[in-house]
CSV table of C-alpha atoms and ligand atoms in Angstrom, one decimal:
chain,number,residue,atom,x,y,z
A,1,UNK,CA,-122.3,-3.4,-2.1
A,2,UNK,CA,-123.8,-6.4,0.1
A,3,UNK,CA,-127.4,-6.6,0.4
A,4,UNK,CA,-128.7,-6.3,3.8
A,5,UNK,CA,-131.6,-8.6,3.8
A,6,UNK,CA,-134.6,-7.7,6.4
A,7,UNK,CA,-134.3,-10.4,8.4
A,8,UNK,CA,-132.3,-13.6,8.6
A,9,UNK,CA,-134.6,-16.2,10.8
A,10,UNK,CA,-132.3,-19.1,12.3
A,11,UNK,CA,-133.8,-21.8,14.0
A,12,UNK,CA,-131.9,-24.0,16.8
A,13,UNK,CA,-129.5,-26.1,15.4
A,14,UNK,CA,-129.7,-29.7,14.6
A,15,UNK,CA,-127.5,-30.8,17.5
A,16,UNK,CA,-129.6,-29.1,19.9
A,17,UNK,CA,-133.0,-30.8,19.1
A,18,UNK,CA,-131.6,-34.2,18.1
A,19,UNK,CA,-131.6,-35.4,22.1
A,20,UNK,CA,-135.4,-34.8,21.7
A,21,UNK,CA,-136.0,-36.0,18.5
A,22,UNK,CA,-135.1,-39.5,19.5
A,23,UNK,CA,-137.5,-39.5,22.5
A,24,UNK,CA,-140.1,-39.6,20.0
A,25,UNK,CA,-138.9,-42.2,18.3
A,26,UNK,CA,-138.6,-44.3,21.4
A,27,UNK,CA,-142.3,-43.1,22.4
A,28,UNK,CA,-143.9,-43.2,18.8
A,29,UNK,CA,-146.3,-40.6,19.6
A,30,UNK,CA,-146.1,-37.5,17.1
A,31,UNK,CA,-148.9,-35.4,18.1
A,32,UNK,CA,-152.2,-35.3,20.1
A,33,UNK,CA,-150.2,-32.9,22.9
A,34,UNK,CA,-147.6,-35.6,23.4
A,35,UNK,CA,-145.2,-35.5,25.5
A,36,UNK,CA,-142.5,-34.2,24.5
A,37,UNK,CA,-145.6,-31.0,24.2
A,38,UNK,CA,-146.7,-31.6,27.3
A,39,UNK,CA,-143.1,-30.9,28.9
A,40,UNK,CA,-143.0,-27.5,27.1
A,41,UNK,CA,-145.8,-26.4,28.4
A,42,UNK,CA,-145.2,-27.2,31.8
A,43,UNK,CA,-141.8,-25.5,31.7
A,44,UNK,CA,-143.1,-22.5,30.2
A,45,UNK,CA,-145.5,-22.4,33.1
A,46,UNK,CA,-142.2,-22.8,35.5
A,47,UNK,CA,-140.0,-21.0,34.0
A,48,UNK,CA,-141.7,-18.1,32.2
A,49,UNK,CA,-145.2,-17.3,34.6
A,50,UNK,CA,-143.2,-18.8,37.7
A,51,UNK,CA,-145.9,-21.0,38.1
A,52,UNK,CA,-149.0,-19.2,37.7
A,53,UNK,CA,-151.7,-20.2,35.5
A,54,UNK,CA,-152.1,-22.5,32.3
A,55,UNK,CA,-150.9,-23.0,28.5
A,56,UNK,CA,-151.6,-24.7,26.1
A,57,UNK,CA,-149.7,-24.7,22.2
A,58,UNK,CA,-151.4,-24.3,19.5
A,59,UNK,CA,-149.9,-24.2,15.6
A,60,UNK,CA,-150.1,-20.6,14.9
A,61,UNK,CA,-151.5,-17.5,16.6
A,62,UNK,CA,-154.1,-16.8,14.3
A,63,UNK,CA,-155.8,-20.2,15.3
A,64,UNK,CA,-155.0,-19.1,18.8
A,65,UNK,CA,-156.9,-16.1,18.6
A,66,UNK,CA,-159.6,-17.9,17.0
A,67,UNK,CA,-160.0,-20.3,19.6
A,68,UNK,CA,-159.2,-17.8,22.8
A,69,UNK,CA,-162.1,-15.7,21.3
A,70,UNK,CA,-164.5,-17.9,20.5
A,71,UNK,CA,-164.3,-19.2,24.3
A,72,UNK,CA,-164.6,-16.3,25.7
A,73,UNK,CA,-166.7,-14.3,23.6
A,74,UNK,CA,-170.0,-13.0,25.1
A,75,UNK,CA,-172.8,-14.4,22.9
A,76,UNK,CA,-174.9,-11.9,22.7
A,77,UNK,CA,-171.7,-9.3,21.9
A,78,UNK,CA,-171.1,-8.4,17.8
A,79,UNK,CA,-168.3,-6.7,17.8
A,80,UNK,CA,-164.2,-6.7,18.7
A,81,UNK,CA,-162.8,-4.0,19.8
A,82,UNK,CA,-159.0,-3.6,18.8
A,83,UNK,CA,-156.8,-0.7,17.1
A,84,UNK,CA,-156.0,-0.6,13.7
A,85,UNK,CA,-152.6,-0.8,13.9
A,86,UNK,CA,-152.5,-4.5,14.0
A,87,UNK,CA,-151.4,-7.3,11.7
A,88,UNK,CA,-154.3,-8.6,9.6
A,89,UNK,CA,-154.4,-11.8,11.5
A,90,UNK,CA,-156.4,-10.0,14.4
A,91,UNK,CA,-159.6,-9.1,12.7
A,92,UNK,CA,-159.4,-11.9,10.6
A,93,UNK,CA,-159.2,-14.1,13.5
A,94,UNK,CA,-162.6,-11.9,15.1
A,95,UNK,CA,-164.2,-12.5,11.2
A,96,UNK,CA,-163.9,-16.3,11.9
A,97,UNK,CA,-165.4,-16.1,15.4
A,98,UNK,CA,-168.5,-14.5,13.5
A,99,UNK,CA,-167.8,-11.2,15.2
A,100,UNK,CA,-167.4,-7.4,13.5
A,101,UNK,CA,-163.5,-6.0,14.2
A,102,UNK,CA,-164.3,-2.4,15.5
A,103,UNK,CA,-161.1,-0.5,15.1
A,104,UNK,CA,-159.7,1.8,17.7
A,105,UNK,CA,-156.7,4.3,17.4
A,106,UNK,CA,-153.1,4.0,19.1
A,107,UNK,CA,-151.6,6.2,21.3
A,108,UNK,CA,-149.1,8.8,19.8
A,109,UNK,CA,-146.3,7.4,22.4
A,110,UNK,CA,-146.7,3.8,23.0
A,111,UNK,CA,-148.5,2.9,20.0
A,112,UNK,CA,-150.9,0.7,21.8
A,113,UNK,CA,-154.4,1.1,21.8
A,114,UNK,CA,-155.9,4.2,22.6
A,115,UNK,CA,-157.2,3.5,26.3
A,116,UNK,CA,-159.8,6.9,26.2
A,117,UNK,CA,-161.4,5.6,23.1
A,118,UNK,CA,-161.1,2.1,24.6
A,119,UNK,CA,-163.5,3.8,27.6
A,120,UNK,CA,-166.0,5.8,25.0
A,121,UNK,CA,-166.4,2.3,23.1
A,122,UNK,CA,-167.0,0.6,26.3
A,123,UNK,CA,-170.0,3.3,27.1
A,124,UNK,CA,-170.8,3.5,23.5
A,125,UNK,CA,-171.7,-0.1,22.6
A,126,UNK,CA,-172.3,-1.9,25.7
A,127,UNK,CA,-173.3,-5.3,25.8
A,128,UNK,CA,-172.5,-5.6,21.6
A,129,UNK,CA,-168.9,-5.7,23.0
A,130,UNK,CA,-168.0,-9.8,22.3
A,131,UNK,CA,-164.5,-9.2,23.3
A,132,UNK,CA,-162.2,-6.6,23.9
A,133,UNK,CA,-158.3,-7.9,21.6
A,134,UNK,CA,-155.8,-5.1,22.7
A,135,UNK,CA,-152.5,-5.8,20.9
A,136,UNK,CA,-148.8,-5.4,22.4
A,137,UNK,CA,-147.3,-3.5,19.9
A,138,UNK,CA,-144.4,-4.9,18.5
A,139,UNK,CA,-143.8,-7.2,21.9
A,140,UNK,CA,-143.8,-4.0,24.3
A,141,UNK,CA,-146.0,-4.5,27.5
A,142,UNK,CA,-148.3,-2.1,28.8
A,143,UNK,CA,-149.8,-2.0,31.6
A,144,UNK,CA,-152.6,-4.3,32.2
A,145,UNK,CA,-154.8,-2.6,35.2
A,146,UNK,CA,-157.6,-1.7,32.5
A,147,UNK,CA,-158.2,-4.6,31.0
A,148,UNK,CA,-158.5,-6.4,34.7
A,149,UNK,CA,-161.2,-3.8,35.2
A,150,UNK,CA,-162.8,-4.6,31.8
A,151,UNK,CA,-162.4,-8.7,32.6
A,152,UNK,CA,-164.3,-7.9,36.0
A,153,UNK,CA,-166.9,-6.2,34.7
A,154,UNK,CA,-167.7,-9.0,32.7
A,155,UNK,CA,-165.9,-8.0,29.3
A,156,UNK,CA,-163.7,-10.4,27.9
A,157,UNK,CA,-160.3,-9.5,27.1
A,158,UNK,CA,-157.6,-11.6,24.5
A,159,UNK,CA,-154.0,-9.7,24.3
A,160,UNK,CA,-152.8,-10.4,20.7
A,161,UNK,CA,-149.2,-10.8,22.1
A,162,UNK,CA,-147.9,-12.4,18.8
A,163,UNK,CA,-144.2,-11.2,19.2
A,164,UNK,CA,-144.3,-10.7,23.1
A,165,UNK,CA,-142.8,-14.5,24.1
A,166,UNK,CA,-139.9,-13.8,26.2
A,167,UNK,CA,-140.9,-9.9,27.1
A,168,UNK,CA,-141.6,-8.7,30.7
A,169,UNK,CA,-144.0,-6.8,31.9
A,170,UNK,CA,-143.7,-2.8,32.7
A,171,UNK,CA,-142.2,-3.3,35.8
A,172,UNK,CA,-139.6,-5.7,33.9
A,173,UNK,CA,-140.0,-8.4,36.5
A,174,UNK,CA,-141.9,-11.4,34.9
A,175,UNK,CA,-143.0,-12.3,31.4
A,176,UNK,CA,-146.1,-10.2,30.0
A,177,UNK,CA,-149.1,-11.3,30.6
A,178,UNK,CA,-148.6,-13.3,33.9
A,179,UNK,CA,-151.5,-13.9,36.0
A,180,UNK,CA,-154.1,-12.3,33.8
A,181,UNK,CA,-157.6,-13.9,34.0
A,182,UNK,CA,-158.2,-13.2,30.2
A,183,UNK,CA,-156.3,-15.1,27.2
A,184,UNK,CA,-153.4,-14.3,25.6
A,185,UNK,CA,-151.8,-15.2,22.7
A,186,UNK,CA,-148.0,-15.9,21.3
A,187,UNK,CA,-146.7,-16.3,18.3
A,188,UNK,CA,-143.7,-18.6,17.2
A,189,UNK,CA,-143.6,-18.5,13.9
A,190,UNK,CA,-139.9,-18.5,12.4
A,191,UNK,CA,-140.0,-14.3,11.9
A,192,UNK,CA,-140.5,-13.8,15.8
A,193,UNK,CA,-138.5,-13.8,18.5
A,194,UNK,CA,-139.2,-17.3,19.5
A,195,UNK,CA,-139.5,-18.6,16.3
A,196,UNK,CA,-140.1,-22.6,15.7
A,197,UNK,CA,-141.8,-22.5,12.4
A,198,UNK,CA,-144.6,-22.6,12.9
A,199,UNK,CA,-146.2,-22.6,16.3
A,200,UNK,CA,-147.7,-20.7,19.1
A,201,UNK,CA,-149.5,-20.7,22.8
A,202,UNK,CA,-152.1,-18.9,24.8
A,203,UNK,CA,-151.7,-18.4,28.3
A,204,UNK,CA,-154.3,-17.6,31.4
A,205,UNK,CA,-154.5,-17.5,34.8
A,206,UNK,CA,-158.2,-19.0,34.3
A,207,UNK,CA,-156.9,-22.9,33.8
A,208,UNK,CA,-160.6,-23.9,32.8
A,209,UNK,CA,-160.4,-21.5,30.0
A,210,UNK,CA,-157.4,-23.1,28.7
A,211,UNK,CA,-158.8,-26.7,29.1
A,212,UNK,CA,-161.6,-25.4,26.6
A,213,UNK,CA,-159.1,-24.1,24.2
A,214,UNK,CA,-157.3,-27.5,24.7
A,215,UNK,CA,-160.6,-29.4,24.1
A,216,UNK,CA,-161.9,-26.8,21.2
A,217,UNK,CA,-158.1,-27.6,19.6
A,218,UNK,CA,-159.1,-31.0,19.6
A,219,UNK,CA,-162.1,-30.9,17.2
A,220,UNK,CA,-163.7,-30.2,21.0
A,221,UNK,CA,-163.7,-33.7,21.8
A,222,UNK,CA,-164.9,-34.8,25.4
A,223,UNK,CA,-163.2,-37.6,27.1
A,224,UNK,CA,-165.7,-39.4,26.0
A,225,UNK,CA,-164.4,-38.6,21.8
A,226,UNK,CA,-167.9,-36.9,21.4
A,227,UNK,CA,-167.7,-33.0,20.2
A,228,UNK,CA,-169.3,-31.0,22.6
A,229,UNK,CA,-167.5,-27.3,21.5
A,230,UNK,CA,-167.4,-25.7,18.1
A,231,UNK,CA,-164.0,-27.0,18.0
A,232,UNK,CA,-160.9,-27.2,15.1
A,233,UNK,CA,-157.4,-29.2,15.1
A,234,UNK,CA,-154.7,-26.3,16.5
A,235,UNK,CA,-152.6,-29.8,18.2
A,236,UNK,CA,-148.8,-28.9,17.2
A,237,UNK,CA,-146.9,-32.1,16.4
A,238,UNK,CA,-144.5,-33.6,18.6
A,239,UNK,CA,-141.8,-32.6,16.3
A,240,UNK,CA,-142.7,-28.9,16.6
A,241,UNK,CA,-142.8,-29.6,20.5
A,242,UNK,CA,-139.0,-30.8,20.3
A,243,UNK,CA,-137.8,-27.7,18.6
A,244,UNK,CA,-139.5,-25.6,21.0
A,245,UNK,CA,-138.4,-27.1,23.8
A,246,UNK,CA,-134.3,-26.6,22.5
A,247,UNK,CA,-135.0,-23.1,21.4
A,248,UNK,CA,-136.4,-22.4,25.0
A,249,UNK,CA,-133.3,-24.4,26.3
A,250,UNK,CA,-130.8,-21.8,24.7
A,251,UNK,CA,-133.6,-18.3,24.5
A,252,UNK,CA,-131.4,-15.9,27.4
A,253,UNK,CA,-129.0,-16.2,24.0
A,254,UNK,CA,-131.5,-14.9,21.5
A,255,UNK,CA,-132.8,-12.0,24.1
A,256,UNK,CA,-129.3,-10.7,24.7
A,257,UNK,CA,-128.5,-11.1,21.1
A,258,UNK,CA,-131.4,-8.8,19.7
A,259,UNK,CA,-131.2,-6.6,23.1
A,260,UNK,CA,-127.3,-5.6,21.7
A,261,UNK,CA,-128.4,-4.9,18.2
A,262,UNK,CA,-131.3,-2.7,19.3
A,263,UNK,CA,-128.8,-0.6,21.5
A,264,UNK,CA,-126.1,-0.3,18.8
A,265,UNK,CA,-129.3,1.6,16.8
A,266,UNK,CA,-130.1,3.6,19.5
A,267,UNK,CA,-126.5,4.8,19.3
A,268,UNK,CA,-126.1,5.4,16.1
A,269,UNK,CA,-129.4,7.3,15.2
A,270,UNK,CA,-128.0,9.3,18.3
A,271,UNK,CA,-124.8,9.7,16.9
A,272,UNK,CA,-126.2,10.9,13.6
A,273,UNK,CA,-128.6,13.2,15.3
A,274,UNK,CA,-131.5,11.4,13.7
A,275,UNK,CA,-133.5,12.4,16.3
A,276,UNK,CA,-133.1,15.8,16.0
A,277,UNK,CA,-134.1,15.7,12.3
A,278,UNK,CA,-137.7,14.3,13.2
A,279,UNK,CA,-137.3,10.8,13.5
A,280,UNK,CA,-139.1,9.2,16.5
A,281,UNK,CA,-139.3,5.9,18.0
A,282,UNK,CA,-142.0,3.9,20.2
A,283,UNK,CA,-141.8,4.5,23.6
A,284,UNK,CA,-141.4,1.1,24.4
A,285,UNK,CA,-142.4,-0.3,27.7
A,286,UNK,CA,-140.5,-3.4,29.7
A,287,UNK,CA,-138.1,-5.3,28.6
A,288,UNK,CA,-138.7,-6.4,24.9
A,289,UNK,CA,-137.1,-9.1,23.0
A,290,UNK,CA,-136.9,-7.1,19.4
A,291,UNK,CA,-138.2,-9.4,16.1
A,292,UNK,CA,-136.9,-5.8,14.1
A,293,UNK,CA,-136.3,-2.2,14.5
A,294,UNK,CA,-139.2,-0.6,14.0
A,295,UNK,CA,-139.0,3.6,13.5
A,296,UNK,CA,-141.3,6.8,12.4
A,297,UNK,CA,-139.6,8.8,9.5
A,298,UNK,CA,-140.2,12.5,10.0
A,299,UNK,CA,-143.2,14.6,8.5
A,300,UNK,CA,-140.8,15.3,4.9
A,301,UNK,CA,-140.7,11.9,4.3
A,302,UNK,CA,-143.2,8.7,3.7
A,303,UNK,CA,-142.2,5.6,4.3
A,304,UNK,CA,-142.7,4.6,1.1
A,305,UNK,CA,-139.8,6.8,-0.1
A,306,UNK,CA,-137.6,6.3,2.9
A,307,UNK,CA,-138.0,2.2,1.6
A,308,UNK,CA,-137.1,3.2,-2.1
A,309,UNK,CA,-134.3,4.9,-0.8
A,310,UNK,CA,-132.6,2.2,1.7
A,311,UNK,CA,-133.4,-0.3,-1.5
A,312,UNK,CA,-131.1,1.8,-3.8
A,313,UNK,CA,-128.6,1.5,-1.0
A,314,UNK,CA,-129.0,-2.7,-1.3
A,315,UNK,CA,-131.4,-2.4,2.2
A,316,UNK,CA,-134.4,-4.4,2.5
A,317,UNK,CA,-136.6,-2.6,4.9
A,318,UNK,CA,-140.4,-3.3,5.3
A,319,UNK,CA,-143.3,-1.0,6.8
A,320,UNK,CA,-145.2,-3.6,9.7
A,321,UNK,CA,-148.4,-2.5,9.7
A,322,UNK,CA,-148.8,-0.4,6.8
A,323,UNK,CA,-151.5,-0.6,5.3
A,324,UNK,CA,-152.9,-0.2,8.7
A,325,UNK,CA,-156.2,-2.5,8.8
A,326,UNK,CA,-159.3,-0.1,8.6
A,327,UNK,CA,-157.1,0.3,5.1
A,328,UNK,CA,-157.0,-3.3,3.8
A,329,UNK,CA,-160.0,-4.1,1.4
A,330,UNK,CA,-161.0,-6.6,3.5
A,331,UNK,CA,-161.8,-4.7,6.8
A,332,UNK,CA,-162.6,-0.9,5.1
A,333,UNK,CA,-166.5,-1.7,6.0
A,334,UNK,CA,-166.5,-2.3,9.6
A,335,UNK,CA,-166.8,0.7,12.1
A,336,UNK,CA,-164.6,2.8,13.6
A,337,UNK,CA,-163.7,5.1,15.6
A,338,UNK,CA,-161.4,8.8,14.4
A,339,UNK,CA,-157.9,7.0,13.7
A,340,UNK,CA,-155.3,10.0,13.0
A,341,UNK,CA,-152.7,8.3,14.9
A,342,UNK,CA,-153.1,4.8,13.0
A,343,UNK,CA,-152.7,7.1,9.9
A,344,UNK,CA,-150.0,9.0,10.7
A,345,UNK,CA,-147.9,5.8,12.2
A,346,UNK,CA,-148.9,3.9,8.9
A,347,UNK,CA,-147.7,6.5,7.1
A,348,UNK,CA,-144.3,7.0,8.5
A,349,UNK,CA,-144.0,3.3,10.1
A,350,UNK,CA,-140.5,1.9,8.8
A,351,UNK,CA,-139.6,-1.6,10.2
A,352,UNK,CA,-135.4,-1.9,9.9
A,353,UNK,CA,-133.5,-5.2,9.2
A,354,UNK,CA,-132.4,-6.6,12.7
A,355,UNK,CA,-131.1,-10.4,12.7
A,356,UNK,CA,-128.4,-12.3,14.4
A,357,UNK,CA,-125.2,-11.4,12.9
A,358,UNK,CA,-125.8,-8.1,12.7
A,359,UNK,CA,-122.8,-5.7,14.0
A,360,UNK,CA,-121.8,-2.0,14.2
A,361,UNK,CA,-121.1,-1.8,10.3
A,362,UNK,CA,-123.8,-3.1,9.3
A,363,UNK,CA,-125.9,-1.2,11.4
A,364,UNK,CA,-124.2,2.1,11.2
A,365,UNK,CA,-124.2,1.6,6.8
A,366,UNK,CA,-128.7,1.3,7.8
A,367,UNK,CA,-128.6,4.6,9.9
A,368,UNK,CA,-126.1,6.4,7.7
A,369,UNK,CA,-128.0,6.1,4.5
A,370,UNK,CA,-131.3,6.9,6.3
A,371,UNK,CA,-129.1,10.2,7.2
A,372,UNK,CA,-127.9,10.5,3.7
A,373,UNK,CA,-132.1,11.4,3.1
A,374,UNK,CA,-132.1,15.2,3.6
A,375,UNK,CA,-134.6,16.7,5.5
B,1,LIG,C1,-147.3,-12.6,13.7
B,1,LIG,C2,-148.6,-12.0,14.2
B,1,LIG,C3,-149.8,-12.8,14.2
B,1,LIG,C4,-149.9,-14.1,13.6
B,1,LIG,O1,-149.1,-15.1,14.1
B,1,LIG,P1,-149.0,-16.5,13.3
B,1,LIG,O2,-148.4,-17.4,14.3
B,1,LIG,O3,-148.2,-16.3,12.1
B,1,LIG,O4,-150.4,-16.9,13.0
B,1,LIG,C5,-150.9,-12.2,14.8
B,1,LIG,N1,-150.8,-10.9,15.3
B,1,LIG,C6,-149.7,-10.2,15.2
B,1,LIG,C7,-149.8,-8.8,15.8
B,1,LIG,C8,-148.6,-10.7,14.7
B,1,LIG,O5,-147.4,-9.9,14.6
């Protein structure tokens, strides 16, 4: 039987990117936001926030998160606030910025963080709040009135929106995150949607918080070449830039492509009456550009067995976030609030192969042999 592999990243094609490629041979300038990087960024502000606010790329979204929260941290504030159910990258990133992660639980439905414990913590800790890092599950939106309240009282907010480049908000009429005053941060690293490599952005309506991220990503030079921020080198090179601009030339291709994928699964698990057997999905929110398929096995099963079982079948499957982080070695000692949600989820989280070429036999052999189970 042929192995389905989890996921098959493809990057733009050579033809695509070689028009750009020999602008920077003609300029000679590989990095220090170029131009070629300096076009991208303006035409994600066209084309993506239609107009509103400021960008600025950075080379992964780990260092993006670093740098969006150590600009807008509160300096008297110790502690993140941010659920559990998160990829490692998000309290590491807090860990760098000398702050405490202080885990939060998910909602049952939408698997984003739990908004009543969000507004106990708020009470709770006060002004040892640094910075409130919320995180768009699996590039669904949600909606964003609470953190404008949290931003306006003062409380800084950066959305982890790692695979959430090319999703809309809940109303599915512009790109998540337009025209919020806090940061937020995209991934592109070659397993997400908009994948380039290696590679990222953070976005605000506040432009003078993004011209300190620019400055801190550029060992917080002044104009002047003095360092006057705690800054780092995030610059992406000119190269990166190039293939970010084709893969944004040809991305309405990518979105319809994992849009058709997603669909054929919902049509199978209905099909096979997964549902009815226990399985549950996230209740997703606006229109979301899928990186894979991700799915809750029923009580009966763990994910762990429902992964053996698909890898006897020649399925590679993965379980995104399991171990949720309060369960990682490295973040088991910061604080936390009650997280039977987080549990449960990481217990039954099951994230299914989805990739380009994928069709209705392929995806009907996945949903047939998580049938083949038992209950
Ligand atoms: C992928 C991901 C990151 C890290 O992105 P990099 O660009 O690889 O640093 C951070 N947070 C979440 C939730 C992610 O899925």
């Amino acid at each position: 039987m042929d192995k389905i592999p989890f996921l098959r990243p493809e990057l733009i094609k050579n033809e695509h990117i070689v028009s750009y490629f020999e602008k920077i041979h003609e300029t000679r300038i590989y990095s220090n936001y170029g131009p070629l990087n300096g076009l991208f960024e303006e035409r994600v502000i066209a084309e993506m926030f239609d107009g509103t606010g400021a960008a600025v790329t950075v080379h992964n979204a780990t260092i993006g998160l670093m740098l969006a929260i150590s600009q807008c941290k509160r300096s008297q504030g110790i502690y993140a606030v941010m659920p559990s159910f998160t990829f490692a990258a998000t309290p590491l990133a807090a860990e760098w910025c000398g702050l405490q992660p202080y885990f939060l639980d998910i909602d049952p439905k939408t698997w984003q963080m739990n908004e009543e414990q969000l507004e106990q913590a708020v009470k709770l800790l006060g002004d040892q709040i640094a910075v409130v890092v919320p995180y768009a599950t699996f590039g669904s939106a949600f909606d964003l009135s609470v953190y404008n309240h949290l931003q306006q009282q003062g409380i800084p907010v950066v959305i982890d929106a790692a695979s959430s480049f090319g999703s809309t908000d809940p109303g599915e009429v512009s790109q998540f995150g337009k025209g919020f005053e806090g940061a937020v941060v995209f991934s592109f690293h070659a397993t997400k949607p908009f994948g380039v490599g290696e590679g990222g952005l953070v976005y605000s309506a506040d432009r003078d918080l993004i011209q300190r991220i620019r400055q801190a990503g550029n060992f917080g030079f002044s104009t002047g070449r003095e360092s006057v921020l705690q800054g780092l080198n995030s610059k992406i090179s000119e190269f990166t830039a190039a293939i970010a601009l084709a893969t944004l030339d040809r991305y309405h291709a990518v979105k319809a492509n994992r849009k058709g994928i997603y669909d054929l699964y919902l049509h199978e698990l209905r099909q096979a009456g997964l549902f009815e057997r226990g399985w549950t999905m996230q209740s997703m929110q606006g229109a979301v550009v899928f990186q894979f398929m991700p799915i809750l096995s029923p009580e009966s099963h763990s994910n762990r067995e429902v992964i053996e079982h698909l890898a006897a079948n020649s399925i590679e499957a993965r379980t995104y976030f399991s171990p949720a982080c309060h369960e990682q070695k490295q973040f088991q000692r910061y604080p936390q609030f009650p997280l039977p949600v987080t549990e449960h989820v990481a217990r039954h989280i099951v994230s299914l192969p989805l990739w380009k070429e994928m069709d209705e036999t392929i995806v009907r052999r996945i949903v047939t042999t998580l049938g083949s189970l038992g209950d």
